């Protein structure tokens, strides 16, 4: 065949390719928007704290006409970024006065992480450190997976470690590739470990704390079963990820995501860097990097909730004085964003970069992480549609009807199963607890199931969905950062979710039978 014939040869036809994370989220937004036409609008009566009252649900006329629904669909990404929820009507709009409902805080946090990690990577310090670490554990690389997953799961069970994990992808990706694993191992190591920890929450104030409060029990009630569940479910999750990682290392063709030329060049770079020595500047850069991530972890831990503090009363005014720890920072996304931006500049100065190099690396970091940031915004926009159409209460009423009048073992299983479904549309654990627990706790009394066990069943069931829910910023932004397609992530997670589901139901069933 001549060169001319080759040049005019028709392109090879490709089969169906699953869309990217961003396209998946747009499709999910559309499907939820359509479903909201089919689900009746409804509402519960709420007390002064916004808590729904059992048995008070009633259907209402749709709060939006077709034109308003169409407008809401196109405004979903905008509302997902900086939408404000009106305190009186509950409607989320991109203007006016109200509580911030959008995910602009997470969005800015992701971009700040991109700026910081791009600056660190530009110094070459991380390449050398990872190369040396990979060489040191070359005999048992799976120990790295176990150590990282155990730590993230522990943080998840204690404090709901989730969004904070987005900062670790730039560290974990080159490390896992150098150890011979694929990008699915990266996603599994980070997302699965933090999610199973939050699923099996023990003292997490954002899920168990809120749920226990609305159930009228203490956060320590039922903690024995929850710690047992955390150990069992975390061990299963770690074993599954390690099994996959070792199989891929031994047989690369079994990888669900494959290895790209970029991955191979990354591995070659890290391995060649292992033969280099760290300079004084690079050691200081690594120290700053370690300090920044340790400060991230320390600053978001709600120490007052974990270490219970006795309250004092002012002898003159009789007002309650909170004995907050002076070192408890209680930072959240605004402070964390500032932390990483400042740290990026400090690293640039320590590395000896000029103004143009520092600003150039920061801008490049924004560009590299913008896709993950948009995934966060789109995922939040889905929840806005359900909120504005007032269909969430209707779905809750279906749950209330489903679990009413069942015996203890059936009831506790249904609580877990139904809340798995609800978690797909209410990704916030604290928001989910606020909506569901006031309804579930009284029903548990009729089924002769203790309220602490109801709280545990709710946590395990709701947490299971958060491994794959497309409304979760942690999942969608995480797989975008890891470079894993959503369909591949589901294929990887479904067997594990099935095992965790069975294990959870067995433990809950035994606990209900023994009460």
XYZ file of N, CA and C in Angstrom, residues 220-461:
726
model
N -22.043 7.837 72.749
C -21.346 6.633 73.189
C -22.227 5.403 73.251
N -23.549 5.579 73.173
C -24.463 4.440 73.213
C -24.312 3.593 71.946
N -24.079 2.312 72.138
C -23.905 1.404 71.001
C -22.534 1.448 70.375
N -21.574 2.076 71.059
C -20.250 2.260 70.452
C -19.482 0.945 70.337
N -19.805 -0.026 71.204
C -19.123 -1.323 71.123
C -19.353 -1.997 69.786
N -20.615 -2.053 69.376
C -20.946 -2.649 68.078
C -20.339 -1.842 66.944
N -20.315 -0.520 67.086
C -19.784 0.313 66.011
C -18.272 0.115 65.843
N -17.531 -0.025 66.948
C -16.097 -0.292 66.815
C -15.849 -1.670 66.208
N -16.653 -2.655 66.601
C -16.530 -3.985 65.989
C -16.820 -3.895 64.500
N -17.876 -3.164 64.145
C -18.211 -3.004 62.734
C -17.114 -2.297 61.967
N -16.537 -1.259 62.586
C -15.444 -0.551 61.910
C -14.283 -1.487 61.616
N -13.904 -2.292 62.581
C -12.779 -3.213 62.380
C -13.080 -4.214 61.272
N -14.260 -4.814 61.304
C -14.618 -5.847 60.314
C -14.720 -5.242 58.921
N -15.466 -4.154 58.784
C -15.692 -3.556 57.464
C -14.412 -2.958 56.885
N -13.579 -2.365 57.742
C -12.306 -1.808 57.263
C -11.367 -2.923 56.826
N -11.316 -4.008 57.590
C -10.451 -5.134 57.228
C -10.861 -5.728 55.879
N -12.165 -5.852 55.662
C -12.657 -6.374 54.379
C -12.246 -5.450 53.237
N -12.404 -4.157 53.435
C -12.096 -3.174 52.390
C -10.607 -3.168 52.061
N -9.762 -3.169 53.081
C -8.316 -3.182 52.848
C -7.902 -4.459 52.130
N -8.437 -5.581 52.564
C -8.093 -6.863 51.935
C -8.492 -6.874 50.461
N -9.641 -6.295 50.147
C -10.112 -6.268 48.758
C -9.201 -5.423 47.884
N -8.848 -4.223 48.354
C -7.986 -3.335 47.564
C -6.596 -3.944 47.402
N -6.056 -4.534 48.466
C -4.734 -5.167 48.383
C -4.768 -6.344 47.412
N -5.853 -7.126 47.455
C -5.976 -8.260 46.526
C -5.946 -7.776 45.080
N -6.715 -6.729 44.800
C -6.726 -6.189 43.437
C -5.356 -5.632 43.068
N -4.736 -4.908 43.991
C -3.447 -4.273 43.713
C -2.381 -5.311 43.381
N -2.323 -6.373 44.162
C -1.315 -7.408 43.929
C -1.597 -8.177 42.647
N -2.872 -8.360 42.314
C -3.214 -9.052 41.068
C -2.784 -8.229 39.861
N -3.014 -6.919 39.937
C -2.616 -6.038 38.835
C -1.101 -5.976 38.714
N -0.425 -5.962 39.832
C 1.037 -5.923 39.799
C 1.607 -7.186 39.146
N 0.996 -8.329 39.444
C 1.464 -9.596 38.873
C 1.011 -9.774 37.430
N -0.204 -9.281 37.115
C -0.767 -9.424 35.773
C -1.326 -8.074 35.317
N -0.512 -7.215 34.773
C -0.969 -5.869 34.368
C -2.156 -5.881 33.418
N -2.321 -6.942 32.635
C -3.442 -7.005 31.705
C -4.779 -7.178 32.422
N -4.764 -7.470 33.748
C -5.997 -7.603 34.510
C -6.476 -6.251 35.067
N -5.733 -5.204 34.790
C -6.106 -3.883 35.291
C -7.422 -3.419 34.676
N -8.269 -2.793 35.485
C -9.539 -2.270 34.994
C -9.369 -0.953 34.266
N -8.244 -0.289 34.470
C -8.029 1.018 33.846
C -6.824 1.046 32.919
N -5.970 0.026 32.992
C -4.803 -0.033 32.121
C -3.704 0.925 32.553
N -2.619 0.889 31.817
C -1.472 1.751 32.090
C -1.185 2.570 30.832
N -1.146 3.885 30.979
C -0.913 4.764 29.847
C 0.572 5.053 29.697
N 0.928 5.666 28.567
C 2.312 6.074 28.357
C 2.731 7.104 29.398
N 1.777 7.937 29.803
C 2.067 8.933 30.842
C 2.405 8.249 32.163
N 1.671 7.161 32.473
C 1.960 6.408 33.697
C 3.362 5.810 33.653
N 3.723 5.262 32.493
C 5.041 4.645 32.351
C 6.150 5.671 32.512
N 5.962 6.858 31.939
C 6.987 7.897 32.076
C 7.085 8.378 33.516
N 5.957 8.390 34.209
C 5.946 8.784 35.625
C 6.750 7.788 36.451
N 6.547 6.498 36.172
C 7.272 5.452 36.894
C 8.768 5.568 36.621
N 9.125 5.767 35.353
C 10.543 5.886 35.004
C 11.183 7.076 35.700
N 10.426 8.175 35.792
C 10.956 9.376 36.442
C 11.191 9.133 37.928
N 10.228 8.474 38.589
C 10.367 8.237 40.026
C 11.508 7.261 40.312
N 11.631 6.224 39.468
C 12.685 5.237 39.708
C 14.070 5.830 39.479
N 14.186 6.664 38.475
C 15.485 7.292 38.242
C 15.804 8.288 39.352
N 14.759 8.901 39.902
C 14.967 9.849 40.984
C 15.444 9.168 42.254
N 15.168 7.857 42.390
C 15.583 7.129 43.585
C 17.091 7.097 43.735
N 17.813 7.268 42.624
C 19.275 7.233 42.673
C 19.857 8.593 43.050
N 19.005 9.610 43.138
C 19.484 10.954 43.458
C 19.455 11.183 44.975
N 20.126 12.208 45.402
C 20.120 12.606 46.805
C 19.335 13.898 46.949
N 18.641 14.027 48.051
C 17.872 15.234 48.305
C 18.804 16.387 48.659
N 18.582 17.525 48.039
C 19.355 18.720 48.381
C 18.778 19.332 49.666
N 19.476 20.300 50.211
C 18.988 20.968 51.416
C 17.651 21.644 51.180
N 17.510 22.298 50.026
C 16.241 22.959 49.702
C 15.108 21.933 49.581
N 15.399 20.797 48.940
C 14.364 19.776 48.753
C 13.936 19.177 50.088
N 14.862 18.988 51.008
C 14.505 18.474 52.331
C 13.590 19.456 53.045
N 13.875 20.737 52.900
C 13.029 21.750 53.528
C 11.650 21.775 52.877
N 11.595 21.579 51.556
C 10.304 21.515 50.850
C 9.480 20.342 51.362
N 10.117 19.175 51.543
C 9.402 18.004 52.054
C 8.909 18.242 53.475
N 9.713 18.939 54.283
C 9.301 19.254 55.649
C 8.071 20.167 55.644
N 8.070 21.160 54.755
C 6.921 22.064 54.646
C 5.689 21.297 54.176
N 5.887 20.385 53.220
C 4.776 19.578 52.711
C 4.177 18.725 53.817
N 5.034 18.035 54.572
C 4.561 17.201 55.677
C 3.832 18.037 56.720
N 4.402 19.194 57.063
C 3.776 20.061 58.063
C 2.405 20.544 57.577
N 2.293 20.896 56.302
C 1.035 21.405 55.759
C -0.066 20.359 55.858
N 0.246 19.116 55.500
C -0.773 18.068 55.544
C -1.099 17.665 56.983
N -0.112 17.681 57.865
C -0.388 17.394 59.271
C -1.263 18.486 59.883
N -0.992 19.734 59.504
C -1.813 20.839 59.989
C -3.233 20.736 59.443
N -3.375 20.283 58.207
C -4.693 20.048 57.624
C -5.488 19.086 58.501
N -4.874 17.953 58.838
C -5.557 16.942 59.646
C -5.890 17.504 61.031
N -4.909 18.112 61.674
C -5.087 18.614 63.037
C -6.149 19.697 63.107
N -6.160 20.585 62.126
C -7.008 21.772 62.201
C -8.487 21.482 62.017
N -8.827 20.374 61.352
C -10.245 20.091 61.100
C -10.848 19.129 62.115
N -10.028 18.570 63.005
C -10.549 17.646 64.011
C -11.353 18.434 65.049
N -12.608 18.042 65.284
C -13.425 18.739 66.293
C -13.061 18.241 67.695
N -11.990 18.765 68.233
C -11.455 18.244 69.491
C -12.473 18.328 70.627
N -13.292 19.379 70.656
C -14.259 19.508 71.750
C -15.297 18.399 71.730
N -15.594 17.876 70.517
C -16.580 16.800 70.401
C -15.979 15.445 70.747
N -14.682 15.294 70.486
C -14.027 14.015 70.754
C -13.594 13.923 72.218
N -12.982 15.011 72.709
C -12.585 15.074 74.115
C -13.644 15.906 74.828
N -14.580 15.241 75.469
C -15.715 15.945 76.052
C -15.256 16.883 77.170
N -15.744 18.101 77.104
C -15.335 19.138 78.048
C -16.518 19.492 78.946
N -16.273 19.535 80.238
C -17.314 19.961 81.172
C -17.499 21.477 81.065
N -18.736 21.900 81.032
C -19.046 23.316 80.902
C -19.159 23.963 82.281
N -18.691 25.173 82.371
C -18.787 25.938 83.607
C -19.879 27.002 83.475
N -20.341 27.480 84.609
C -21.353 28.539 84.625
C -20.771 29.792 85.254
N -20.948 30.905 84.594
C -20.461 32.165 85.125
C -21.196 32.465 86.435
N -20.454 32.695 87.544
C -21.114 32.883 88.848
C -21.953 34.157 88.931
N -21.729 35.106 88.049
C -22.446 36.378 88.109
C -23.632 36.413 87.138
N -23.381 35.993 85.906
C -24.450 36.046 84.899
C -25.186 34.724 84.754
N -24.566 33.643 85.293
C -25.117 32.287 85.185
C -25.164 31.796 83.738
N -24.418 32.459 82.869
C -24.308 31.991 81.495
C -23.342 30.826 81.427
N -23.571 29.914 80.485
C -22.695 28.759 80.314
C -21.427 29.198 79.603
N -20.285 28.807 80.151
C -18.991 29.133 79.556
C -18.436 27.879 78.908
N -18.162 27.957 77.616
C -17.589 26.821 76.918
C -16.083 26.797 77.116
N -15.578 25.662 77.631
C -14.135 25.521 77.851
C -13.471 24.983 76.591
N -13.456 25.784 75.548
C -12.826 25.358 74.308
C -11.310 25.302 74.482
N -10.693 24.318 73.838
C -9.244 24.223 73.882
C -8.652 25.361 73.054
N -7.660 26.040 73.591
C -7.080 27.165 72.867
C -6.399 26.721 71.581
N -5.974 25.446 71.550
C -5.268 24.952 70.373
C -6.202 24.291 69.359
N -7.504 24.282 69.658
C -8.472 23.699 68.717
C -8.812 24.749 67.658
N -8.368 24.518 66.431
C -8.485 25.539 65.389
C -9.870 25.602 64.748
N -10.524 24.425 64.618
C -11.856 24.376 63.980
C -11.854 25.015 62.596
N -10.802 24.740 61.824
C -10.745 25.266 60.469
C -11.686 24.509 59.558
N -12.048 25.170 58.466
C -12.810 24.495 57.413
C -12.297 25.027 56.080
N -13.051 24.920 55.029
C -12.511 25.162 53.691
C -11.931 26.561 53.466
N -12.502 27.616 53.986
C -11.850 28.918 53.771
C -10.426 28.962 54.326
N -10.256 28.480 55.556
C -8.922 28.483 56.156
C -7.977 27.505 55.456
N -8.510 26.350 55.059
C -7.666 25.356 54.391
C -7.216 25.860 53.020
N -8.096 26.553 52.322
C -7.719 27.133 51.035
C -6.576 28.121 51.215
N -6.712 28.988 52.218
C -5.640 29.949 52.493
C -4.351 29.242 52.887
N -4.466 28.156 53.661
C -3.285 27.400 54.088
C -2.481 26.902 52.893
N -3.164 26.283 51.931
C -2.449 25.706 50.791
C -1.910 26.772 49.847
N -2.616 27.879 49.710
C -2.097 28.955 48.861
C -0.849 29.590 49.473
N -0.888 29.834 50.772
C 0.293 30.387 51.440
C 1.443 29.394 51.383
N 1.137 28.120 51.635
C 2.184 27.096 51.598
C 2.799 26.992 50.208
N 1.989 27.176 49.158
C 2.518 27.123 47.792
C 3.544 28.233 47.575
N 3.241 29.419 48.040
C 4.176 30.537 47.896
C 5.446 30.289 48.710
N 5.278 29.777 49.929
C 6.444 29.497 50.783
C 7.354 28.470 50.134
N 6.775 27.406 49.576
C 7.578 26.381 48.894
C 8.327 27.002 47.719
N 7.642 27.865 46.953
C 8.300 28.514 45.821
C 9.481 29.366 46.257
N 9.317 30.094 47.348
C 10.408 30.928 47.851
C 11.559 30.082 48.368
N 11.243 28.996 49.082
C 12.287 28.103 49.603
C 13.058 27.457 48.452
N 12.340 27.131 47.373
C 12.989 26.504 46.217
C 13.823 27.493 45.415
N 13.726 28.784 45.735
C 14.507 29.789 45.031
C 13.870 30.287 43.758
N 12.555 30.091 43.609
C 11.872 30.531 42.395
C 11.637 32.035 42.419
N 11.595 32.619 41.233
C 11.251 34.021 41.094
C 9.758 34.213 41.014
N 9.341 35.462 40.904
C 7.920 35.776 40.895
C 7.193 35.112 39.740
N 7.782 35.105 38.552
C 7.124 34.513 37.384
C 6.986 33.000 37.527
N 8.001 32.346 38.091
C 7.911 30.891 38.272
C 6.862 30.532 39.312
N 6.781 31.318 40.375
C 5.790 31.030 41.421
C 4.376 31.207 40.880
N 4.115 32.342 40.238
C 2.766 32.567 39.710
C 2.447 31.596 38.576
N 3.454 31.229 37.794
C 3.235 30.270 36.710
C 2.847 28.902 37.240
N 3.514 28.433 38.301
C 3.181 27.132 38.883
C 1.801 27.138 39.534
N 1.481 28.243 40.185
C 0.153 28.346 40.806
C -0.939 28.300 39.738
N -0.739 29.044 38.663
C -1.725 29.053 37.574
C -1.839 27.675 36.927
N -0.723 27.003 36.742
C -0.743 25.664 36.163
C -1.487 24.695 37.078
N -1.298 24.854 38.392
C -2.018 24.005 39.334
C -3.515 24.209 39.260
N -3.941 25.466 39.103
C -5.369 25.735 38.923
C -5.890 25.015 37.672
N -5.127 25.097 36.592
C -5.557 24.462 35.336
C -5.662 22.948 35.484
N -4.691 22.336 36.159
C -4.663 20.877 36.285
C -5.808 20.343 37.136
N -6.285 21.133 38.103
C -7.293 20.642 39.048
C -8.688 21.211 38.784
N -8.852 22.000 37.744
C -10.144 22.622 37.487
C -11.218 21.587 37.174
N -10.833 20.481 36.518
C -11.809 19.438 36.196
C -12.417 18.826 37.446
N -11.587 18.552 38.441
C -12.098 18.002 39.698
C -12.980 19.016 40.403
N -12.614 20.288 40.328
C -13.426 21.322 40.953
C -14.805 21.421 40.317
N -14.867 21.311 38.998
C -16.159 21.367 38.307
C -17.016 20.159 38.670
N -16.381 18.999 38.860
C -17.118 17.800 39.270
C -17.809 18.025 40.612
N -17.134 18.709 41.512
C -17.726 19.040 42.817
C -18.974 19.898 42.633
N -18.868 20.890 41.791
C -19.968 21.830 41.565
C -21.170 21.127 40.926
N -20.925 20.309 39.917
C -22.019 19.611 39.239
C -22.723 18.640 40.175
N -21.958 17.942 41.017
C -22.558 16.996 41.962
C -23.468 17.717 42.945
N -23.053 18.889 43.401
C -23.871 19.659 44.334
C -25.121 20.187 43.659
N -25.032 20.489 42.363
C -26.183 21.003 41.633
C -27.332 20.020 41.561
N -27.024 18.721 41.560
C -28.075 17.698 41.541
C -28.942 17.813 42.792
N -28.291 17.986 43.944
C -29.024 18.103 45.208
C -29.907 19.342 45.222
N -29.463 20.410 44.566
C -30.254 21.647 44.518
C -31.593 21.392 43.839
N -31.588 20.626 42.757
C -32.833 20.348 42.027
C -33.827 19.629 42.924
N -33.372 18.614 43.656
C -34.269 17.882 44.548
C -34.779 18.777 45.672
N -33.931 19.654 46.135
C -34.332 20.565 47.209
C -35.405 21.539 46.727
N -35.196 22.135 45.561
C -36.113 23.170 45.094
C -37.455 22.620 44.636
N -37.487 21.356 44.225
C -38.757 20.748 43.822
C -39.506 20.146 45.012
N -38.893 20.172 46.193
C -39.482 19.641 47.423
C -39.921 18.184 47.265
N -39.030 17.381 46.707
C -39.323 15.958 46.538
C -38.599 15.089 47.569
N -37.658 15.659 48.301
C -36.902 14.864 49.273
C -37.816 14.361 50.389
N -38.720 15.201 50.889
C -39.630 14.769 51.954
C -40.546 13.644 51.485
N -40.934 13.666 50.215
C -41.767 12.588 49.685
C -41.017 11.262 49.734
N -39.763 11.288 49.355
C -38.951 10.069 49.398
C -38.788 9.596 50.838
N -38.659 10.520 51.769
C -38.569 10.156 53.189
C -39.872 9.523 53.680
N -40.987 10.017 53.197
C -42.268 9.448 53.625
C -42.425 8.021 53.112
N -41.912 7.743 51.912
C -41.918 6.364 51.408
C -41.100 5.458 52.328
N -39.976 5.985 52.806
C -39.157 5.223 53.740
C -39.931 4.965 55.035
N -40.607 5.969 55.536
C -41.379 5.817 56.773
C -42.454 4.753 56.608
N -43.132 4.742 55.472
C -44.169 3.736 55.216
C -43.574 2.327 55.108
N -42.383 2.227 54.512
C -41.787 0.911 54.258
C -41.370 0.198 55.540
N -40.886 0.944 56.514
C -40.353 0.297 57.723
C -41.386 0.171 58.835
N -42.552 0.788 58.672
C -43.564 0.747 59.735
C -44.156 -0.651 59.869
N -44.341 -1.096 61.110
C -45.056 -2.339 61.379
C -44.272 -3.610 61.153
N -42.950 -3.566 61.062
C -42.151 -4.777 60.860
C -41.517 -5.220 62.179
N -41.081 -6.496 62.250
C -40.427 -6.960 63.473
C -38.979 -6.464 63.513
N -38.283 -6.770 64.594
C -36.987 -6.140 64.856
C -35.935 -6.438 63.797
N -35.774 -7.719 63.419
C -34.713 -8.052 62.461
C -35.024 -7.521 61.072
N -36.297 -7.591 60.668
C -36.679 -7.054 59.357
C -36.545 -5.533 59.372
N -36.978 -4.921 60.470
C -36.917 -3.471 60.582
C -35.491 -2.962 60.450
N -34.571 -3.559 61.180
C -33.200 -3.052 61.185
C -32.547 -3.251 59.825
N -32.908 -4.340 59.121
C -32.395 -4.541 57.772
C -32.955 -3.521 56.797
N -34.252 -3.216 56.929
C -34.874 -2.235 56.045
C -34.315 -0.831 56.276
N -34.005 -0.511 57.525
C -33.413 0.792 57.818
C -32.112 0.965 57.043
N -31.283 -0.074 57.063
C -30.004 -0.011 56.344
C -30.224 0.079 54.839
N -31.105 -0.756 54.315
C -31.316 -0.821 52.864
C -31.907 0.483 52.333
N -32.953 0.971 52.983
C -33.640 2.166 52.491
C -32.737 3.391 52.566
N -31.962 3.489 53.635
C -31.085 4.648 53.749
C -29.913 4.588 52.781
N -29.614 3.397 52.278
C -28.639 3.303 51.191
C -29.147 4.069 49.975
N -30.430 3.900 49.688
C -31.017 4.607 48.554
C -31.115 6.100 48.780
N -31.510 6.503 49.975
C -31.664 7.933 50.255
C -30.330 8.651 50.182
N -29.248 7.966 50.558
C -27.918 8.593 50.537
C -27.502 9.001 49.127
N -28.086 8.392 48.097
C -27.771 8.783 46.730
C -28.251 10.196 46.428
N -29.311 10.622 47.103
C -29.853 11.948 46.812
C -29.533 12.959 47.906
N -29.116 12.471 49.080
C -28.706 13.362 50.166
C -27.293 12.959 50.577
N -26.275 13.441 49.887
C -24.912 12.973 50.142
C -24.330 13.436 51.467
N -24.870 14.484 52.048
C -24.363 14.992 53.323
C -24.828 14.090 54.459
N -23.894 13.537 55.229
C -24.264 12.641 56.327
C -25.034 13.387 57.414
N -24.613 14.599 57.740
C -25.319 15.361 58.768
C -26.712 15.762 58.297
N -26.829 16.168 57.014
C -28.136 16.506 56.467
C -29.058 15.302 56.412
N -28.500 14.157 56.035
C -29.273 12.911 55.982
C -29.765 12.535 57.373
N -28.886 12.645 58.366
C -29.263 12.301 59.740
C -30.368 13.218 60.250
N -30.261 14.504 59.933
C -31.261 15.480 60.377
C -32.629 15.165 59.800
N -32.660 14.701 58.559
C -33.925 14.396 57.899
C -34.506 13.053 58.338
N -33.670 12.030 58.423
C -34.163 10.664 58.599
C -34.320 10.233 60.052
N -33.399 10.625 60.918
C -33.405 10.062 62.266
C -34.633 10.420 63.092
N -35.178 11.647 62.992
C -36.406 11.930 63.759
C -37.572 11.031 63.356
N -37.536 10.474 62.153
C -38.592 9.574 61.702
C -38.303 8.137 62.097
N -37.025 7.746 62.024
C -36.649 6.353 62.266
C -36.660 5.987 63.747
N -36.177 6.894 64.585
C -36.028 6.563 66.004
C -37.354 6.170 66.667
N -38.443 6.926 66.489
C -39.716 6.504 67.082
C -40.234 5.187 66.499
N -40.006 4.970 65.211
C -40.445 3.710 64.594
C -39.690 2.528 65.184
N -38.415 2.741 65.531
C -37.638 1.680 66.169
C -38.232 1.277 67.505
N -38.813 2.222 68.223
C -39.448 1.894 69.507
C -40.585 0.900 69.308
N -41.386 1.102 68.257
C -42.500 0.200 67.991
C -42.018 -1.184 67.555
N -40.878 -1.221 66.865
C -40.330 -2.502 66.413
C -39.470 -3.168 67.484
N -39.392 -2.556 68.660
C -38.588 -3.061 69.779
C -37.113 -3.169 69.406
N -36.632 -2.156 68.707
C -35.222 -2.037 68.359
C -34.670 -0.811 69.081
N -33.559 -0.965 69.783
C -33.008 0.150 70.536
C -32.590 1.277 69.601
N -32.681 2.491 70.086
C -32.334 3.635 69.253
C -30.850 3.664 68.862
N -29.922 3.282 69.755
C -28.524 3.223 69.311
C -28.311 2.271 68.138
N -29.063 1.142 68.118
C -28.926 0.213 66.995
C -29.527 0.811 65.725
N -30.582 1.593 65.851
C -31.155 2.285 64.696
C -30.136 3.266 64.120
N -29.433 3.977 64.995
C -28.407 4.915 64.556
C -27.308 4.176 63.791
N -26.885 3.029 64.305
C -25.833 2.243 63.653
C -26.297 1.733 62.289
N -27.525 1.217 62.226
C -28.059 0.713 60.955
C -28.158 1.830 59.935
N -28.600 3.002 60.382
C -28.664 4.162 59.477
C -27.271 4.487 58.936
N -26.272 4.523 59.807
C -24.911 4.880 59.398
C -24.344 3.884 58.400
N -24.508 2.599 58.662
C -23.957 1.581 57.760
C -24.679 1.569 56.421
N -25.997 1.739 56.460
C -26.742 1.741 55.207
C -26.449 2.966 54.359
